Amino acid sequence: MATCQLATGVANTPPRLTLNNSTFTENLNNNGAVSLDGTVASAPTSTITLNSATFAVPNGTTLVSGTHFTSSLPAGLAASIVVTSPTTATLTINGAATSHPKSQVLNSSITFLNPAITGGAASLGSTTALALTFSYKDPYKIVTGTPLESYANPTATTVTTNSGATWKYFIINPELSDDAGYGAWYYAANQLKLETYWKGLVCETGTRNISLIPACTTITNANNIGYPLGTPGQLDVYTPTYTTWSGKTAYVGFRNQFDGYSINGYFKLSVGANGSNYSVTEFAYNTQPFGSITTPCNILSNKDIPATGPETSVYPNPASDVLNIKTKGEIKSITVYDLSGRKINAPVNGHKVDLKNCQNGTYLIDIETSLGKSSQKFIKNKIKRYIARNLSNIHILPVFLIWYRIKMSSMSSSSFSAMIGLF
């Protein structure tokens, strides 16, 4: 069967200059470097193709910026173009942008000059430039807050469920888009659930029982995540057979999505005795993809779960160069974090943690032994420990004689303090 084509009088010719990938996204390390998908640490490459035109330089030639092309890339980035055939070249974007807030989506270009193209840039027709787009992420941070009413009304709300108020919907932050919604549910007498709308929570392995997470505990990708089933298969805070939360205030770990990547966070829950009610009072999450987050070390409740059991302790606290672990169990692992949840390089030798390379400040230590897991906060403060150690070396007799001398004379207390400083 014969077919006919409509003659338009317009030649249907492809562009003479094309780029197979023109969108570049900041890498997950959040330092201004980019890749094609936002995850690859190496410099991204893209293929330039000429149609009905050729490069004027031999294969393997690296084009020179200012001679063969010009570019308008974000400050800190540089383009490298290597000719691979008469009609193709490889574009690589090197470096890291010096300014890269999320709001900054930059439209950039690379324009070829006459020495690069056989017959000059005019051989490329009307398209002598390649268009490139760069998108960035905001610096990662820990977001904290209290539950909000809804997307339409994102104001603070009280989230409590009990026999007289069996359901309360809330969101944690509108920036999480459609994944911000949750619900506190008094399902039945002594049965409490947390609706997640198919999102995951840290649960006891092999169950839908929501794990009770103590203060000073780090939530990571290694935590066991449980997901709900259809009603009534939502995740359980309390049931007649799962009573861990009875009368307790502690934390629930959650897994959510931010900018298309998994993130970790927590809720603070206060549960009534025998599962009579519960409240959600605060939340926090780390915007870093797959990043960890640590629950607060001061949970501010006399019913809260202790950060570490009596079988495990650390000393001295504050510490200077070495932190000692005292435990009745066999140590399996020791990990040190800063308060943002970032893992710290602190070598472990037996029951001792080397803090020499740690800056002064407050840290969290997770200790896993044959008796279980525990967490504790400690302070690295080399100066205070130095002073304390040296004060302990002061001989009692000379101090007593100085005090007696003051008693018998008119020496001022400030002069006494100066003398003590000599020791």
Coordinates of C-alpha atoms in Angstrom, one line a residue:
M1 CA 0.0 0.0 0.0
A2 CA 1.4 3.3 -1.0
T3 CA 1.8 6.1 1.5
C4 CA 2.1 9.8 1.0
Q5 CA 4.0 12.5 3.0
L6 CA 2.9 16.1 3.2
A7 CA 5.5 18.4 1.8
T8 CA 6.1 21.4 4.1
G9 CA 9.0 23.0 2.3
V10 CA 10.9 22.9 5.7
A11 CA 14.0 20.6 6.0
N12 CA 13.7 18.4 9.0
T13 CA 17.4 18.4 10.0
P14 CA 18.7 17.6 13.5
P15 CA 20.7 20.2 15.5
R16 CA 24.4 20.2 14.5
L17 CA 25.6 20.3 18.1
T18 CA 24.1 18.1 20.8
L19 CA 25.0 16.9 24.3
N20 CA 23.6 13.5 25.6
N21 CA 23.5 14.7 29.3
S22 CA 23.1 18.3 30.1
T23 CA 21.8 18.3 33.7
F24 CA 24.2 18.0 36.6
T25 CA 23.2 17.5 40.3
E26 CA 25.3 18.1 43.4
N27 CA 26.7 14.9 44.9
L28 CA 25.5 13.5 48.2
N29 CA 28.7 14.7 50.0
N30 CA 27.2 18.2 49.7
N31 CA 30.5 19.9 48.8
G32 CA 29.6 21.6 45.5
A33 CA 30.9 18.8 43.3
V34 CA 28.4 17.5 40.8
S35 CA 27.5 14.3 38.9
L36 CA 24.8 13.2 36.5
D37 CA 22.6 11.5 39.1
G38 CA 23.8 13.2 42.3
T39 CA 25.3 10.1 43.8
V40 CA 28.6 9.4 41.9
A41 CA 31.7 10.8 43.6
S42 CA 33.8 10.9 40.4
A43 CA 33.7 13.8 37.9
P44 CA 30.7 13.5 35.5
T45 CA 31.2 13.1 31.8
S46 CA 28.9 13.7 28.8
T47 CA 29.2 13.1 25.1
I48 CA 29.2 16.0 22.6
T49 CA 28.2 15.1 19.1
L50 CA 28.5 17.2 15.9
N51 CA 26.1 16.6 13.0
S52 CA 27.1 17.8 9.5
A53 CA 30.2 19.3 11.0
T54 CA 33.6 18.1 12.3
F55 CA 36.2 19.1 14.8
A56 CA 39.2 21.0 13.4
V57 CA 41.7 19.3 15.7
P58 CA 43.1 15.7 15.8
N59 CA 41.6 12.9 18.0
G60 CA 42.9 13.0 21.6
T61 CA 43.2 16.8 21.6
T62 CA 42.2 18.6 24.8
L63 CA 40.4 21.8 23.7
V64 CA 41.7 25.0 25.4
S65 CA 39.3 27.3 27.2
G66 CA 39.5 30.7 25.7
T67 CA 40.9 29.4 22.4
H68 CA 38.5 26.6 21.4
F69 CA 35.6 27.4 23.6
T70 CA 34.2 29.7 26.3
S71 CA 32.0 28.6 29.3
S72 CA 29.8 30.2 31.9
L73 CA 29.9 27.6 34.7
P74 CA 29.3 28.2 38.4
A75 CA 32.4 29.5 40.2
G76 CA 34.7 26.7 41.2
L77 CA 33.7 24.4 38.3
A78 CA 35.7 23.9 35.1
A79 CA 35.0 22.2 31.8
S80 CA 37.4 19.8 30.1
I81 CA 36.7 18.8 26.5
V82 CA 38.7 16.0 24.8
V83 CA 38.0 15.2 21.1
T84 CA 37.5 11.5 20.6
S85 CA 36.6 11.4 16.9
P86 CA 36.0 13.9 14.1
T87 CA 32.4 14.3 15.3
T88 CA 32.5 13.5 19.0
A89 CA 34.1 14.8 22.2
T90 CA 33.9 14.0 25.9
L91 CA 32.9 16.8 28.3
T92 CA 34.0 16.4 31.9
I93 CA 32.9 18.8 34.7
N94 CA 35.7 19.1 37.3
G95 CA 35.9 20.9 40.7
A96 CA 33.3 22.1 43.2
A97 CA 31.1 25.1 43.2
T98 CA 32.1 27.7 45.8
S99 CA 28.4 28.7 46.4
H100 CA 25.7 26.0 46.2
P101 CA 22.5 26.7 48.0
K102 CA 19.4 24.6 47.0
S103 CA 17.7 27.7 45.7
Q104 CA 20.5 28.1 43.1
V105 CA 19.6 26.3 39.9
L106 CA 22.1 27.7 37.3
N107 CA 21.6 27.7 33.6
S108 CA 25.1 27.7 32.1
S109 CA 26.6 27.2 28.6
I110 CA 29.7 26.2 26.6
T111 CA 30.2 28.0 23.3
F112 CA 32.5 26.8 20.6
L113 CA 34.9 29.2 18.9
N114 CA 36.2 29.1 15.3
P115 CA 39.5 27.2 16.0
A116 CA 37.6 24.2 17.3
I117 CA 35.3 23.6 14.3
T118 CA 36.3 22.9 10.7
G119 CA 35.2 25.9 8.7
G120 CA 34.7 27.9 11.9
A121 CA 31.8 28.0 14.4
A122 CA 29.5 29.1 11.6
S123 CA 29.5 25.5 10.4
L124 CA 27.4 24.6 13.4
G125 CA 24.6 26.8 12.1
S126 CA 22.5 28.6 14.6
T127 CA 23.5 26.4 17.6
T128 CA 27.1 27.1 18.6
A129 CA 26.5 26.7 22.4
L130 CA 25.6 23.8 24.7
A131 CA 23.1 24.5 27.4
L132 CA 23.8 23.0 30.9
T133 CA 21.8 23.1 34.1
F134 CA 23.3 22.7 37.6
S135 CA 21.1 22.0 40.7
Y136 CA 22.3 22.0 44.3
K137 CA 21.3 20.8 47.8
D138 CA 21.1 22.9 51.0
P139 CA 23.8 22.1 53.6
Y140 CA 22.7 19.1 55.6
K141 CA 21.2 19.8 59.0
I142 CA 19.2 18.3 61.9
V143 CA 15.6 19.6 61.7
T144 CA 13.7 19.6 65.0
G145 CA 10.1 20.6 65.8
T146 CA 6.7 19.8 67.3
P147 CA 3.9 18.2 65.4
L148 CA 1.8 20.3 63.0
E149 CA -1.9 20.2 62.3
S150 CA -2.0 19.6 58.5
Y151 CA -0.6 20.6 55.1
A152 CA -3.4 23.2 54.8
N153 CA -2.8 24.5 58.3
P154 CA 0.9 23.8 59.3
T155 CA 0.6 25.2 62.8
A156 CA 1.6 23.5 66.1
T157 CA -0.9 21.0 67.4
T158 CA -1.3 18.7 70.4
V159 CA -1.1 15.1 69.5
T160 CA -2.8 12.8 72.1
T161 CA -4.9 9.8 71.6
N162 CA -7.0 8.0 74.3
S163 CA -10.4 6.3 74.7
G164 CA -12.1 9.7 74.4
A165 CA -10.1 10.9 71.4
T166 CA -9.2 7.9 69.4
W167 CA -7.5 9.5 66.4
K168 CA -5.3 12.4 65.7
Y169 CA -3.7 13.2 62.4
F170 CA -0.5 15.3 62.2
I171 CA 2.4 16.2 60.0
I172 CA 6.0 16.7 60.9
N173 CA 7.2 19.2 58.2
P174 CA 5.7 20.3 54.9
E175 CA 9.1 20.1 53.2
L176 CA 8.8 16.3 53.2
S177 CA 6.0 16.7 50.7
D178 CA 3.5 13.8 50.7
D179 CA 5.5 11.8 53.2
A180 CA 5.0 14.2 56.2
G181 CA 1.7 12.7 57.4
Y182 CA 1.2 10.4 60.4
G183 CA -1.6 9.5 62.8
A184 CA -1.8 8.6 66.5
W185 CA -4.5 5.9 67.0
Y186 CA -6.2 4.5 70.0
Y187 CA -7.3 1.4 68.2
A188 CA -9.0 -0.4 71.1
A189 CA -8.6 -0.8 74.9
N190 CA -4.9 -1.3 75.7
Q191 CA -4.1 -1.2 71.9
L192 CA -2.2 1.8 70.5
K193 CA -1.0 2.2 66.9
L194 CA 1.0 4.7 65.0
E195 CA -0.3 5.2 61.4
T196 CA 2.6 5.9 59.0
Y197 CA 0.9 5.7 55.7
W198 CA 3.2 2.9 54.5
K199 CA 6.4 4.6 55.9
G200 CA 8.8 2.6 58.1
L201 CA 9.5 2.8 61.8
V202 CA 12.3 1.1 63.8
C203 CA 10.6 -2.1 65.1
E204 CA 11.5 -5.3 66.9
T205 CA 12.9 -7.8 64.4
G206 CA 10.2 -10.0 62.9
T207 CA 7.3 -8.0 64.3
R208 CA 5.3 -4.8 63.9
N209 CA 6.1 -3.8 67.5
I210 CA 7.6 -0.3 67.5
S211 CA 11.0 -0.4 69.3
L212 CA 11.4 1.8 72.4
I213 CA 14.6 3.8 71.8
P214 CA 16.3 5.3 74.8
A215 CA 18.0 8.7 75.2
C216 CA 21.5 9.2 73.8
T217 CA 20.9 6.4 71.2
T218 CA 22.0 6.8 67.5
I219 CA 19.5 5.8 64.8
T220 CA 21.2 4.6 61.6
N221 CA 20.5 2.6 58.4
A222 CA 21.4 -0.5 60.4
N223 CA 18.3 -0.3 62.5
N224 CA 15.6 -2.9 61.7
I225 CA 12.8 -1.1 59.9
G226 CA 9.2 -2.4 60.0
Y227 CA 6.4 -1.5 57.6
P228 CA 2.7 -1.6 58.1
L229 CA 0.1 -3.8 56.5
G230 CA -3.4 -2.9 55.6
T231 CA -5.8 -2.1 58.5
P232 CA -5.6 -3.3 61.2
G233 CA -1.9 -4.1 60.4
Q234 CA -0.5 -0.7 61.4
L235 CA 2.6 -0.6 63.6
D236 CA 2.0 -1.1 67.3
V237 CA 3.0 1.1 70.2
Y238 CA 1.2 -1.1 72.7
T239 CA -0.8 -4.3 72.7
P240 CA -1.8 -6.8 75.4
T241 CA 1.2 -8.9 74.4
Y242 CA 3.7 -6.0 73.8
T243 CA 3.8 -3.9 76.9
T244 CA 7.3 -2.4 76.8
W245 CA 6.0 1.2 76.4
S246 CA 3.8 1.1 79.5
G247 CA 4.2 4.3 81.4
K248 CA 7.3 5.2 79.5
T249 CA 8.6 8.3 77.7
A250 CA 11.2 7.5 75.0
Y251 CA 11.8 7.7 71.2
V252 CA 10.5 6.1 68.0
G253 CA 12.9 5.9 65.1
F254 CA 11.5 6.6 61.6
R255 CA 12.6 6.3 58.0
N256 CA 11.3 8.9 55.6
Q257 CA 12.2 10.5 52.2
F258 CA 13.8 13.9 51.5
D259 CA 14.8 15.0 48.0
G260 CA 14.3 11.5 46.8
Y261 CA 16.6 9.8 49.3
S262 CA 16.0 7.9 52.6
I263 CA 16.6 9.8 55.8
N264 CA 16.5 8.9 59.5
G265 CA 14.6 10.7 62.3
Y266 CA 12.7 10.2 65.5
F267 CA 9.5 11.0 67.4
K268 CA 9.3 11.5 71.2
L269 CA 6.4 9.5 72.7
S270 CA 4.9 9.5 76.1
V271 CA 2.7 6.4 76.8
G272 CA 0.3 6.0 79.7
A273 CA 0.3 3.0 82.0
N274 CA -1.1 -0.2 80.5
G275 CA -1.4 1.6 77.1
S276 CA -4.2 3.9 78.3
N277 CA -3.1 6.7 76.0
Y278 CA -0.1 8.3 74.3
S279 CA 1.2 11.6 73.0
V280 CA 3.7 12.6 70.3
T281 CA 5.4 15.8 71.5
E282 CA 8.4 16.4 69.2
F283 CA 10.3 15.1 66.2
A284 CA 13.7 15.5 64.5
Y285 CA 15.3 14.2 61.3
N286 CA 18.6 14.5 59.5
T287 CA 18.3 15.9 56.0
Q288 CA 21.5 14.0 55.0
P289 CA 20.7 11.0 52.8
F290 CA 21.2 7.9 54.8
G291 CA 22.6 10.0 57.7
S292 CA 22.3 9.0 61.3
I293 CA 20.7 10.9 64.1
T294 CA 21.0 10.7 67.9
T295 CA 18.1 11.0 70.4
P296 CA 18.6 13.8 73.0
C297 CA 20.6 12.9 76.1
N298 CA 18.3 14.7 78.5
I299 CA 14.8 13.5 77.9
L300 CA 13.4 15.5 80.8
S301 CA 11.1 13.0 82.4
N302 CA 11.4 10.9 85.6
K303 CA 9.9 8.0 83.7
D304 CA 12.4 8.1 80.9
I305 CA 14.6 5.2 79.9
P306 CA 18.2 5.5 81.3
A307 CA 20.8 6.1 78.7
T308 CA 23.0 3.3 80.0
G309 CA 22.5 0.3 82.2
P310 CA 24.2 -0.2 85.6
E311 CA 26.3 -3.0 84.0
T312 CA 28.2 -0.5 81.8
S313 CA 29.8 2.9 82.6
V314 CA 32.5 5.2 81.4
Y315 CA 35.2 7.2 83.3
P316 CA 36.6 9.7 83.8
N317 CA 34.0 12.2 82.7
P318 CA 35.2 14.7 81.6
A319 CA 38.0 12.8 79.9
S320 CA 41.2 14.1 78.5
D321 CA 43.1 11.7 76.2
V322 CA 41.6 8.3 77.2
L323 CA 38.0 7.2 78.2
N324 CA 37.7 3.9 80.1
I325 CA 34.9 1.5 79.7
K326 CA 33.7 -0.5 82.8
T327 CA 31.4 -3.4 82.0
K328 CA 30.4 -6.8 83.4
G329 CA 29.9 -8.1 79.9
E330 CA 32.2 -8.9 77.0
I331 CA 32.7 -5.8 74.7
K332 CA 31.5 -6.5 71.1
S333 CA 31.7 -3.0 69.6
I334 CA 32.3 0.7 70.7
T335 CA 31.3 3.6 68.5
V336 CA 31.7 7.4 69.3
Y337 CA 29.5 10.1 67.7
D338 CA 29.3 13.8 68.0
L339 CA 25.9 15.4 68.9
S340 CA 24.9 15.7 65.2
G341 CA 25.2 11.9 64.9
R342 CA 28.5 12.0 62.9
K343 CA 30.7 9.0 63.6
I344 CA 34.1 10.0 65.1
N345 CA 37.4 8.3 64.6
A346 CA 38.3 7.3 68.1
P347 CA 40.5 4.1 68.2
V348 CA 39.5 1.4 70.7
N349 CA 42.0 -0.8 72.5
G350 CA 40.3 -3.2 74.8
H351 CA 38.4 -1.2 77.4
K352 CA 40.0 2.1 76.5
V353 CA 39.0 4.7 73.9
D354 CA 41.7 7.0 72.5
L355 CA 40.4 10.6 72.4
K356 CA 43.7 12.3 71.5
N357 CA 42.5 13.4 68.1
C358 CA 39.0 14.5 69.4
Q359 CA 38.3 18.2 69.9
N360 CA 37.0 19.4 73.2
G361 CA 33.2 19.0 73.4
T362 CA 30.4 16.7 74.2
Y363 CA 30.2 13.2 72.6
L364 CA 28.0 10.1 72.6
I365 CA 29.4 6.6 72.9
D366 CA 27.4 3.4 71.9
I367 CA 28.7 0.3 73.7
E368 CA 27.5 -3.2 72.7
T369 CA 28.4 -6.0 75.1
S370 CA 27.3 -9.6 75.6
L371 CA 24.7 -8.2 78.0
G372 CA 23.2 -5.8 75.5
K373 CA 23.5 -2.3 74.1
S374 CA 23.9 1.0 76.0
S375 CA 24.7 4.6 75.2
Q376 CA 26.1 7.5 77.3
K377 CA 27.2 11.1 76.9
F378 CA 30.7 12.1 77.9
I379 CA 32.8 15.3 77.7
K380 CA 36.2 15.6 76.2
N381 CA 37.9 18.5 78.0
K382 CA 41.7 18.2 78.2
I383 CA 42.3 21.5 80.0
K384 CA 40.0 20.7 82.9
R385 CA 41.5 17.3 83.4
Y386 CA 45.0 18.7 83.3
I387 CA 44.1 21.2 86.1
A388 CA 42.4 18.5 88.2
R389 CA 45.3 16.1 87.8
N390 CA 47.8 18.8 88.9
L391 CA 45.8 20.0 91.8
S392 CA 45.7 16.5 93.1
N393 CA 49.5 16.7 93.4
I394 CA 49.5 19.6 95.8
H395 CA 51.0 18.5 99.2
I396 CA 48.7 18.9 102.1
L397 CA 51.4 20.1 104.5
P398 CA 52.6 23.2 102.5
V399 CA 49.0 24.3 101.9
F400 CA 48.2 23.9 105.6
L401 CA 51.3 26.0 106.6
I402 CA 50.3 28.7 104.1
W403 CA 46.8 28.8 105.6
Y404 CA 48.2 29.0 109.1
R405 CA 50.5 31.9 108.1
I406 CA 47.5 33.8 106.7
K407 CA 45.7 33.2 109.9
M408 CA 48.5 34.6 111.9
S409 CA 49.2 37.6 109.7
S410 CA 47.4 40.1 107.4
M411 CA 48.1 38.2 104.1
S412 CA 45.2 38.8 101.8
S413 CA 43.1 36.0 100.3
S414 CA 44.2 37.1 96.8
S415 CA 47.9 36.7 97.8
F416 CA 47.0 33.2 99.1
S417 CA 45.4 32.3 95.8
A418 CA 48.5 33.5 94.0
M419 CA 50.7 31.3 96.2
I420 CA 48.5 28.3 95.5
G421 CA 49.0 28.9 91.8
L422 CA 52.7 28.2 92.2
F423 CA 51.8 24.6 92.9

